[in-house]
C-alpha cells in the first residue's frame, strides 16, 4: 500500500488536518511545522494527488482540450507536444473528443463546466459568435490551436500558404489541370487550404474549375480519412480530361488517393502527381510529397501560452503562426526528398 497522509501525520507528530493544511498552503500552519511535515513527506516519497489538492483548494490544476477526433494523425502529434510540456508542470490534461462536427458544442460545454479546468485549448474549430460568447463568459484561459480569433491567444499554421505552395509547385511543373481533395468545408484548415489553392490558380491566370474540387461531406474526422481520399481520387479520374496533378488537404487523404491511382493502373507522378499536407511519418516511407508542419511544437507552444496567460492575465493577446514547408518526394517530382524551407519556425508572433 502507498504512503498516505496518515503515515505522514504519525511520523511528523501532527494531525491529519495539519498535514492537509500544509499540502494546500493554508496560512494557519507555522513555518516550523510546515517544514517538518514536508521533510517527512519527502523522506517517505509522498506526492500529494493533484485532484485531491484541487478539491481542498477549490482550485483546479486541469487543462481541457477539445479536439475534433483522436484518430487523426495531426491531432495525435499535437497531443504529444501537449503532454511533453505538461509533464514539466503541475497540470493534468482532460481531452474531449468530438466524433462529428456537430458534437463540438456539446464537448465544449463539458470542458467549460465551472470549476472543472483552469483553461481550455480549442482545436481547429470555427469561432461563431455564440462560441466566443461562451468562451468569454467562462472566464477560463483560452488558447486556440489551428484556428484564429482576435480575442484569444492562438497558435496555428498558415494553411492558406500551404495550399498556395503546393498548387504553385504544380503550376511551375507545367500542370494546368490541378485537382483538390479537401476535408469537410466546416473544417477551418480545409477551408484555408482551399483558399491557397484558388489563389495560386488565379495568380497564374488559370480557371478555378469546381469540377476538379472534391470536398468531403463526412462529419466524422472532418473528412480527413484514407477512405475520403480514395473516393475523391476515383471521382477525379472520371473527369475528362482528368487532372494531371492533385493536392490533398491531408497526408492520410493523399494515401487513399494513391491507392485509387494504383487500382486504376496509374502511377504518381507519371500519370497524376500528388502532394499531401502534414508530413506524418508514413509519408516519408511511401515517398509522398507534402507540406510539413511542426505538429508537436504546436502542442508545446499552446501549453506555454496557457501557462503564461494564467500568470499574466492582463498581457496582450498573442498569435503565433507557423509557415509550412514544401517537402518534395517521388509522388510529385519522381526523385529523392528535398524541402523548400525548414518548418518549425513561426512566420509571425503577433500581439493583438
PDB file of N, CA and C in Angstrom, residues 233-291:
ATOM      1  N   UNK A 233     -10.344  10.645 -55.261  1.00  0.00           N
ATOM      2  CA  UNK A 233      -9.495  10.420 -56.430  1.00  0.00           C
ATOM      3  C   UNK A 233     -10.246   9.624 -57.494  1.00  0.00           C
ATOM      4  N   UNK A 234     -11.054   8.672 -57.076  1.00  0.00           N
ATOM      5  CA  UNK A 234     -11.857   7.946 -58.054  1.00  0.00           C
ATOM      6  C   UNK A 234     -12.755   8.903 -58.836  1.00  0.00           C
ATOM      7  N   UNK A 235     -13.344   9.880 -58.140  1.00  0.00           N
ATOM      8  CA  UNK A 235     -14.176  10.869 -58.831  1.00  0.00           C
ATOM      9  C   UNK A 235     -13.350  11.715 -59.796  1.00  0.00           C
ATOM     10  N   UNK A 236     -12.196  12.145 -59.356  1.00  0.00           N
ATOM     11  CA  UNK A 236     -11.364  13.000 -60.206  1.00  0.00           C
ATOM     12  C   UNK A 236     -10.888  12.267 -61.459  1.00  0.00           C
ATOM     13  N   UNK A 237     -10.674  10.962 -61.342  1.00  0.00           N
ATOM     14  CA  UNK A 237     -10.227  10.188 -62.500  1.00  0.00           C
ATOM     15  C   UNK A 237     -11.316  10.046 -63.556  1.00  0.00           C
ATOM     16  N   UNK A 238     -12.564  10.326 -63.166  1.00  0.00           N
ATOM     17  CA  UNK A 238     -13.662  10.274 -64.127  1.00  0.00           C
ATOM     18  C   UNK A 238     -13.799  11.564 -64.931  1.00  0.00           C
ATOM     19  N   UNK A 239     -13.120  12.634 -64.472  1.00  0.00           N
ATOM     20  CA  UNK A 239     -13.206  13.903 -65.184  1.00  0.00           C
ATOM     21  C   UNK A 239     -12.479  13.788 -66.523  1.00  0.00           C
ATOM     22  N   UNK A 240     -12.968  14.502 -67.515  1.00  0.00           N
ATOM     23  CA  UNK A 240     -12.349  14.473 -68.839  1.00  0.00           C
ATOM     24  C   UNK A 240     -12.050  15.897 -69.298  1.00  0.00           C
ATOM     25  N   UNK A 241     -10.790  16.216 -69.540  1.00  0.00           N
ATOM     26  CA  UNK A 241      -9.645  15.362 -69.235  1.00  0.00           C
ATOM     27  C   UNK A 241      -9.398  15.302 -67.731  1.00  0.00           C
ATOM     28  N   UNK A 242      -8.770  14.222 -67.301  1.00  0.00           N
ATOM     29  CA  UNK A 242      -8.522  14.075 -65.874  1.00  0.00           C
ATOM     30  C   UNK A 242      -7.423  15.045 -65.435  1.00  0.00           C
ATOM     31  N   UNK A 243      -7.376  15.391 -64.159  1.00  0.00           N
ATOM     32  CA  UNK A 243      -6.308  16.282 -63.681  1.00  0.00           C
ATOM     33  C   UNK A 243      -4.946  15.610 -63.794  1.00  0.00           C
ATOM     34  N   UNK A 244      -3.928  16.407 -64.070  1.00  0.00           N
ATOM     35  CA  UNK A 244      -2.563  15.892 -64.160  1.00  0.00           C
ATOM     36  C   UNK A 244      -1.860  15.949 -62.806  1.00  0.00           C
ATOM     37  N   UNK A 245      -2.466  16.670 -61.849  1.00  0.00           N
ATOM     38  CA  UNK A 245      -1.891  16.795 -60.512  1.00  0.00           C
ATOM     39  C   UNK A 245      -3.029  16.989 -59.515  1.00  0.00           C
ATOM     40  N   UNK A 246      -2.817  16.520 -58.276  1.00  0.00           N
ATOM     41  CA  UNK A 246      -3.843  16.629 -57.240  1.00  0.00           C
ATOM     42  C   UNK A 246      -3.194  17.025 -55.917  1.00  0.00           C
ATOM     43  N   UNK A 247      -3.751  18.057 -55.301  1.00  0.00           N
ATOM     44  CA  UNK A 247      -3.349  18.457 -53.953  1.00  0.00           C
ATOM     45  C   UNK A 247      -4.383  17.920 -52.984  1.00  0.00           C
ATOM     46  N   UNK A 248      -3.954  17.109 -52.023  1.00  0.00           N
ATOM     47  CA  UNK A 248      -4.837  16.574 -50.985  1.00  0.00           C
ATOM     48  C   UNK A 248      -4.581  17.342 -49.696  1.00  0.00           C
ATOM     49  N   UNK A 249      -5.643  17.730 -49.012  1.00  0.00           N
ATOM     50  CA  UNK A 249      -5.530  18.602 -47.842  1.00  0.00           C
ATOM     51  C   UNK A 249      -4.988  17.898 -46.607  1.00  0.00           C
ATOM     52  N   UNK A 250      -4.680  16.610 -46.702  1.00  0.00           N
ATOM     53  CA  UNK A 250      -4.015  15.896 -45.601  1.00  0.00           C
ATOM     54  C   UNK A 250      -3.270  14.702 -46.181  1.00  0.00           C
ATOM     55  N   UNK A 251      -2.241  14.278 -45.492  1.00  0.00           N
ATOM     56  CA  UNK A 251      -1.479  13.118 -45.955  1.00  0.00           C
ATOM     57  C   UNK A 251      -2.323  11.861 -45.986  1.00  0.00           C
ATOM     58  N   UNK A 252      -3.187  11.699 -44.973  1.00  0.00           N
ATOM     59  CA  UNK A 252      -3.969  10.463 -44.919  1.00  0.00           C
ATOM     60  C   UNK A 252      -4.928  10.386 -46.105  1.00  0.00           C
ATOM     61  N   UNK A 253      -5.468  11.532 -46.542  1.00  0.00           N
ATOM     62  CA  UNK A 253      -6.285  11.552 -47.755  1.00  0.00           C
ATOM     63  C   UNK A 253      -5.430  11.238 -48.980  1.00  0.00           C
ATOM     64  N   UNK A 254      -4.223  11.778 -49.004  1.00  0.00           N
ATOM     65  CA  UNK A 254      -3.323  11.532 -50.134  1.00  0.00           C
ATOM     66  C   UNK A 254      -2.989  10.053 -50.260  1.00  0.00           C
ATOM     67  N   UNK A 255      -2.840   9.365 -49.122  1.00  0.00           N
ATOM     68  CA  UNK A 255      -2.559   7.926 -49.172  1.00  0.00           C
ATOM     69  C   UNK A 255      -3.719   7.170 -49.803  1.00  0.00           C
ATOM     70  N   UNK A 256      -4.939   7.570 -49.462  1.00  0.00           N
ATOM     71  CA  UNK A 256      -6.101   6.957 -50.105  1.00  0.00           C
ATOM     72  C   UNK A 256      -6.142   7.252 -51.584  1.00  0.00           C
ATOM     73  N   UNK A 257      -5.757   8.460 -51.958  1.00  0.00           N
ATOM     74  CA  UNK A 257      -5.724   8.843 -53.372  1.00  0.00           C
ATOM     75  C   UNK A 257      -4.708   8.011 -54.146  1.00  0.00           C
ATOM     76  N   UNK A 258      -3.557   7.764 -53.542  1.00  0.00           N
ATOM     77  CA  UNK A 258      -2.536   6.937 -54.196  1.00  0.00           C
ATOM     78  C   UNK A 258      -3.037   5.509 -54.409  1.00  0.00           C
ATOM     79  N   UNK A 259      -3.814   5.018 -53.448  1.00  0.00           N
ATOM     80  CA  UNK A 259      -4.366   3.658 -53.591  1.00  0.00           C
ATOM     81  C   UNK A 259      -5.342   3.606 -54.776  1.00  0.00           C
ATOM     82  N   UNK A 260      -6.147   4.656 -54.910  1.00  0.00           N
ATOM     83  CA  UNK A 260      -7.081   4.704 -56.042  1.00  0.00           C
ATOM     84  C   UNK A 260      -6.327   4.754 -57.365  1.00  0.00           C
ATOM     85  N   UNK A 261      -5.240   5.501 -57.415  1.00  0.00           N
ATOM     86  CA  UNK A 261      -4.422   5.545 -58.629  1.00  0.00           C
ATOM     87  C   UNK A 261      -3.877   4.166 -58.965  1.00  0.00           C
ATOM     88  N   UNK A 262      -3.343   3.494 -57.953  1.00  0.00           N
ATOM     89  CA  UNK A 262      -2.755   2.178 -58.172  1.00  0.00           C
ATOM     90  C   UNK A 262      -3.788   1.185 -58.708  1.00  0.00           C
ATOM     91  N   UNK A 263      -4.978   1.202 -58.133  1.00  0.00           N
ATOM     92  CA  UNK A 263      -6.026   0.284 -58.577  1.00  0.00           C
ATOM     93  C   UNK A 263      -6.473   0.581 -60.006  1.00  0.00           C
ATOM     94  N   UNK A 264      -6.310   1.837 -60.420  1.00  0.00           N
ATOM     95  CA  UNK A 264      -6.679   2.216 -61.790  1.00  0.00           C
ATOM     96  C   UNK A 264      -5.537   1.975 -62.777  1.00  0.00           C
ATOM     97  N   UNK A 265      -4.423   1.401 -62.287  1.00  0.00           N
ATOM     98  CA  UNK A 265      -3.282   1.137 -63.152  1.00  0.00           C
ATOM     99  C   UNK A 265      -2.466   2.373 -63.460  1.00  0.00           C
ATOM    100  N   UNK A 266      -2.595   3.408 -62.603  1.00  0.00           N
ATOM    101  CA  UNK A 266      -1.878   4.661 -62.812  1.00  0.00           C
ATOM    102  C   UNK A 266      -0.836   4.853 -61.715  1.00  0.00           C
ATOM    103  N   UNK A 267       0.087   5.766 -61.960  1.00  0.00           N
ATOM    104  CA  UNK A 267       1.171   5.980 -61.003  1.00  0.00           C
ATOM    105  C   UNK A 267       1.442   7.465 -60.822  1.00  0.00           C
ATOM    106  N   UNK A 268       1.955   7.790 -59.636  1.00  0.00           N
ATOM    107  CA  UNK A 268       2.393   9.160 -59.352  1.00  0.00           C
ATOM    108  C   UNK A 268       3.923   9.179 -59.359  1.00  0.00           C
ATOM    109  N   UNK A 269       4.522  10.154 -60.030  1.00  0.00           N
ATOM    110  CA  UNK A 269       3.891  11.330 -60.650  1.00  0.00           C
ATOM    111  C   UNK A 269       3.669  11.206 -62.152  1.00  0.00           C
ATOM    112  N   UNK A 270       4.012  10.055 -62.752  1.00  0.00           N
ATOM    113  CA  UNK A 270       3.975   9.953 -64.211  1.00  0.00           C
ATOM    114  C   UNK A 270       2.591  10.217 -64.791  1.00  0.00           C
ATOM    115  N   UNK A 271       1.557   9.664 -64.131  1.00  0.00           N
ATOM    116  CA  UNK A 271       0.199   9.854 -64.631  1.00  0.00           C
ATOM    117  C   UNK A 271      -0.520  11.005 -63.910  1.00  0.00           C
ATOM    118  N   UNK A 272      -0.439  10.999 -62.604  1.00  0.00           N
ATOM    119  CA  UNK A 272      -1.028  12.073 -61.786  1.00  0.00           C
ATOM    120  C   UNK A 272      -0.073  12.366 -60.637  1.00  0.00           C
ATOM    121  N   UNK A 273       0.426  13.591 -60.552  1.00  0.00           N
ATOM    122  CA  UNK A 273       1.284  13.988 -59.433  1.00  0.00           C
ATOM    123  C   UNK A 273       0.423  14.259 -58.201  1.00  0.00           C
ATOM    124  N   UNK A 274       0.967  13.980 -57.012  1.00  0.00           N
ATOM    125  CA  UNK A 274       0.192  14.118 -55.770  1.00  0.00           C
ATOM    126  C   UNK A 274       1.037  14.795 -54.702  1.00  0.00           C
ATOM    127  N   UNK A 275       0.426  15.743 -54.002  1.00  0.00           N
ATOM    128  CA  UNK A 275       1.031  16.378 -52.825  1.00  0.00           C
ATOM    129  C   UNK A 275       0.012  16.360 -51.692  1.00  0.00           C
ATOM    130  N   UNK A 276       0.452  15.998 -50.497  1.00  0.00           N
ATOM    131  CA  UNK A 276      -0.413  15.982 -49.323  1.00  0.00           C
ATOM    132  C   UNK A 276      -0.116  17.149 -48.393  1.00  0.00           C
ATOM    133  N   UNK A 277      -0.527  16.981 -47.123  1.00  0.00           N
ATOM    134  CA  UNK A 277      -0.306  18.036 -46.126  1.00  0.00           C
ATOM    135  C   UNK A 277      -0.194  17.383 -44.747  1.00  0.00           C
ATOM    136  N   UNK A 278       0.856  17.658 -44.024  1.00  0.00           N
ATOM    137  CA  UNK A 278       1.113  17.240 -42.634  1.00  0.00           C
ATOM    138  C   UNK A 278       2.538  16.732 -42.463  1.00  0.00           C
ATOM    139  N   UNK A 279       2.975  15.839 -43.367  1.00  0.00           N
ATOM    140  CA  UNK A 279       4.231  15.115 -43.259  1.00  0.00           C
ATOM    141  C   UNK A 279       4.237  14.188 -42.055  1.00  0.00           C
ATOM    142  N   UNK A 280       3.223  13.301 -42.007  1.00  0.00           N
ATOM    143  CA  UNK A 280       3.218  12.250 -40.994  1.00  0.00           C
ATOM    144  C   UNK A 280       4.313  11.235 -41.344  1.00  0.00           C
ATOM    145  N   UNK A 281       4.678  10.404 -40.406  1.00  0.00           N
ATOM    146  CA  UNK A 281       5.847   9.540 -40.564  1.00  0.00           C
ATOM    147  C   UNK A 281       5.766   8.645 -41.787  1.00  0.00           C
ATOM    148  N   UNK A 282       4.609   8.073 -42.035  1.00  0.00           N
ATOM    149  CA  UNK A 282       4.500   7.120 -43.143  1.00  0.00           C
ATOM    150  C   UNK A 282       4.708   7.797 -44.497  1.00  0.00           C
ATOM    151  N   UNK A 283       4.497   9.100 -44.564  1.00  0.00           N
ATOM    152  CA  UNK A 283       4.652   9.818 -45.843  1.00  0.00           C
ATOM    153  C   UNK A 283       6.071   9.699 -46.378  1.00  0.00           C
ATOM    154  N   UNK A 284       7.034   9.739 -45.474  1.00  0.00           N
ATOM    155  CA  UNK A 284       8.428   9.596 -45.893  1.00  0.00           C
ATOM    156  C   UNK A 284       8.683   8.222 -46.493  1.00  0.00           C
ATOM    157  N   UNK A 285       8.084   7.198 -45.895  1.00  0.00           N
ATOM    158  CA  UNK A 285       8.341   5.828 -46.344  1.00  0.00           C
ATOM    159  C   UNK A 285       7.738   5.538 -47.713  1.00  0.00           C
ATOM    160  N   UNK A 286       6.593   6.176 -48.015  1.00  0.00           N
ATOM    161  CA  UNK A 286       5.940   5.907 -49.307  1.00  0.00           C
ATOM    162  C   UNK A 286       6.338   6.934 -50.362  1.00  0.00           C
ATOM    163  N   UNK A 287       7.201   7.894 -50.010  1.00  0.00           N
ATOM    164  CA  UNK A 287       7.668   8.878 -50.977  1.00  0.00           C
ATOM    165  C   UNK A 287       6.647   9.940 -51.312  1.00  0.00           C
ATOM    166  N   UNK A 288       5.760  10.252 -50.360  1.00  0.00           N
ATOM    167  CA  UNK A 288       4.708  11.238 -50.612  1.00  0.00           C
ATOM    168  C   UNK A 288       5.238  12.660 -50.450  1.00  0.00           C
ATOM    169  N   UNK A 289       5.102  13.465 -51.467  1.00  0.00           N
ATOM    170  CA  UNK A 289       5.379  14.894 -51.349  1.00  0.00           C
ATOM    171  C   UNK A 289       4.307  15.521 -50.471  1.00  0.00           C
ATOM    172  N   UNK A 290       4.696  16.531 -49.685  1.00  0.00           N
ATOM    173  CA  UNK A 290       3.750  17.032 -48.697  1.00  0.00           C
ATOM    174  C   UNK A 290       4.158  18.400 -48.190  1.00  0.00           C
ATOM    175  N   UNK A 291       3.278  19.005 -47.415  1.00  0.00           N
ATOM    176  CA  UNK A 291       3.584  20.227 -46.681  1.00  0.00           C
ATOM    177  C   UNK A 291       3.872  19.835 -45.240  1.00  0.00           C
TER     178      UNK A 291
END
